[in-house]
PDB file of C-alpha atoms in Angstrom:
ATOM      1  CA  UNK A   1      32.276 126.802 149.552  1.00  0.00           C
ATOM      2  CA  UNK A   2      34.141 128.407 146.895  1.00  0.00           C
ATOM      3  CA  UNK A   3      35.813 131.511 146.964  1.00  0.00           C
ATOM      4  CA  UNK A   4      36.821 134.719 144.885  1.00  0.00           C
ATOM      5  CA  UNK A   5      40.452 135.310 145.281  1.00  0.00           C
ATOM      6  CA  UNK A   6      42.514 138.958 144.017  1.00  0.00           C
ATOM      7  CA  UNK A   7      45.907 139.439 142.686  1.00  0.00           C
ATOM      8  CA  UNK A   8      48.268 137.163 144.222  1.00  0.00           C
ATOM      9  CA  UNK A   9      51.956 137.774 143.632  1.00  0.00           C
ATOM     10  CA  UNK A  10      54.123 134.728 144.195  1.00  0.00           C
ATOM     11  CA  UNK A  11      57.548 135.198 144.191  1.00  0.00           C
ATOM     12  CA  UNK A  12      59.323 132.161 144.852  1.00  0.00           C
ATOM     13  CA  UNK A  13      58.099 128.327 145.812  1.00  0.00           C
ATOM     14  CA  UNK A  14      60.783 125.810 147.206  1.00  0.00           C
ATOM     15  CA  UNK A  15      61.050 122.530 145.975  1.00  0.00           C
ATOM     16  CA  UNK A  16      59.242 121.174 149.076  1.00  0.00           C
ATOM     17  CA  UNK A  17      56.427 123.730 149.085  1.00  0.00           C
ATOM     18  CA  UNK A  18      52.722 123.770 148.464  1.00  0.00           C
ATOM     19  CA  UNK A  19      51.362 126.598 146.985  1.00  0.00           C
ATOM     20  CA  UNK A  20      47.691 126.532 147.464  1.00  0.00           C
ATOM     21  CA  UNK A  21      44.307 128.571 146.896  1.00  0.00           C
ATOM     22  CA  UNK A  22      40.716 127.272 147.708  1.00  0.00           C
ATOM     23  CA  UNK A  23      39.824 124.037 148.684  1.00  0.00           C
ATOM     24  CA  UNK A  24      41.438 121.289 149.036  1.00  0.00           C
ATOM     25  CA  UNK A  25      40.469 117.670 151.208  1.00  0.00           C
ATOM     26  CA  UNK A  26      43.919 116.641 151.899  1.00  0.00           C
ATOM     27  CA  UNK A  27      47.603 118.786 152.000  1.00  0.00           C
ATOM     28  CA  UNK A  28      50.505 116.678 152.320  1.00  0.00           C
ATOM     29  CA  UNK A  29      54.045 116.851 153.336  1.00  0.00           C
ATOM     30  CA  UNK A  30      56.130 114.753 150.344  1.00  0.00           C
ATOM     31  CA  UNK A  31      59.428 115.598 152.449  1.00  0.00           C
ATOM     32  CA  UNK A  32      60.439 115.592 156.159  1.00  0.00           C
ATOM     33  CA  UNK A  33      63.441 116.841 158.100  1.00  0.00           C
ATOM     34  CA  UNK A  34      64.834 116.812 161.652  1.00  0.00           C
ATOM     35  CA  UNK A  35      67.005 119.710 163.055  1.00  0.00           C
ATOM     36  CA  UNK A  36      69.457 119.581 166.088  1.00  0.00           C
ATOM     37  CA  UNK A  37      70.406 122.866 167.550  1.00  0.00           C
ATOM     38  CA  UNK A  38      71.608 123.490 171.065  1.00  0.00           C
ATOM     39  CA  UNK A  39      69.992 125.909 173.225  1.00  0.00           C
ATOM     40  CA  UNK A  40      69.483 129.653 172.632  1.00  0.00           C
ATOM     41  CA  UNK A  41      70.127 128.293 168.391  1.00  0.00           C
ATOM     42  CA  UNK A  42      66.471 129.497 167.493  1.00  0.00           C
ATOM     43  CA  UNK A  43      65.964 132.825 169.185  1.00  0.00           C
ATOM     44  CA  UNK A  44      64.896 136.036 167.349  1.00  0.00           C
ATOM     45  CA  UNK A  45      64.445 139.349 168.243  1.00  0.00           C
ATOM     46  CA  UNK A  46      66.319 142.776 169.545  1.00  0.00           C
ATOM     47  CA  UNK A  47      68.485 142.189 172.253  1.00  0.00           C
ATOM     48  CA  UNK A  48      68.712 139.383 172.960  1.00  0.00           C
ATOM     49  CA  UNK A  49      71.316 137.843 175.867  1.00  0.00           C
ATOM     50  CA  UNK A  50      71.862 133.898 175.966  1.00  0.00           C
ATOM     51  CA  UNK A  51      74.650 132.615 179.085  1.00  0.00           C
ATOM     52  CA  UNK A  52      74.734 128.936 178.621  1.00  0.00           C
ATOM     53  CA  UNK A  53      77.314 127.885 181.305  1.00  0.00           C
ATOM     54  CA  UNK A  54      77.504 124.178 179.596  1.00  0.00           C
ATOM     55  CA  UNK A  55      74.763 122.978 176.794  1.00  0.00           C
ATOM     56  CA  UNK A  56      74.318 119.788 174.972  1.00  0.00           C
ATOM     57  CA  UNK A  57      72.468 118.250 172.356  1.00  0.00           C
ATOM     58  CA  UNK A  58      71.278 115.131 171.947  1.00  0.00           C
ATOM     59  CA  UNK A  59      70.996 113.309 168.512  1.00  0.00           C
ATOM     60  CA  UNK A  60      70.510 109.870 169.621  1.00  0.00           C
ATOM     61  CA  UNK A  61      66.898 109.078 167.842  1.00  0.00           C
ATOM     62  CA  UNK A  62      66.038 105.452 168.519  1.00  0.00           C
ATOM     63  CA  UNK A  63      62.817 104.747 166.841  1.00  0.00           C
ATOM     64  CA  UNK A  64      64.547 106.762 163.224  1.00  0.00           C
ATOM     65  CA  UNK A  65      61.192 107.665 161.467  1.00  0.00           C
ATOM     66  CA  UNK A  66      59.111 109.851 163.201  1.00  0.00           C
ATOM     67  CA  UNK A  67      57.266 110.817 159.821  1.00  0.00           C
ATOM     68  CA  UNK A  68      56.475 108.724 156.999  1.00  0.00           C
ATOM     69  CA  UNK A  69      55.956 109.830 153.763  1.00  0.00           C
ATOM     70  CA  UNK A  70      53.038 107.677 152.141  1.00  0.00           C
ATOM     71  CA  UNK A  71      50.921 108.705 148.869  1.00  0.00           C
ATOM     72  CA  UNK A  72      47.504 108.694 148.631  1.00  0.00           C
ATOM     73  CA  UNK A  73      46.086 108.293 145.049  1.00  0.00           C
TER      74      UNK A  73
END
């Protein structure tokens, strides 16, 4: 169904983004990533107390692609 859409103010769009309004079939990543942080890395908030007595990450990824990017066209 289509739709009516105000103002929209966009302010900045990363290289990797999708901007989108109304509607679409198919949205597709066209870039991945993997992050490694250690524990208490991702935490937000007021007050927050983290006592790791020992932490470790693991980076060992045996299978290396967990996401392909294909195309569809």
């Amino acid at each position: 169904m289509p739709a009516y859409v105000g103002a929209i103010k966009v302010t900045s769009v990363s290289s990797s983004s999708i901007f989108h309004i109304g509607d679409a079939y198919s949205i597709q990543p066209m870039s991945t990533a993997k992050t490694y942080a250690g524990g208490g890395s991702f935490n937000t908030g007021e007050g927050i107390n983290v006592h790791l007595g020992h932490s470790s990450t693991f980076v060992y990824d045996k299978d290396f692609i967990d996401q392909g990017i294909t195309t569809q066209g």
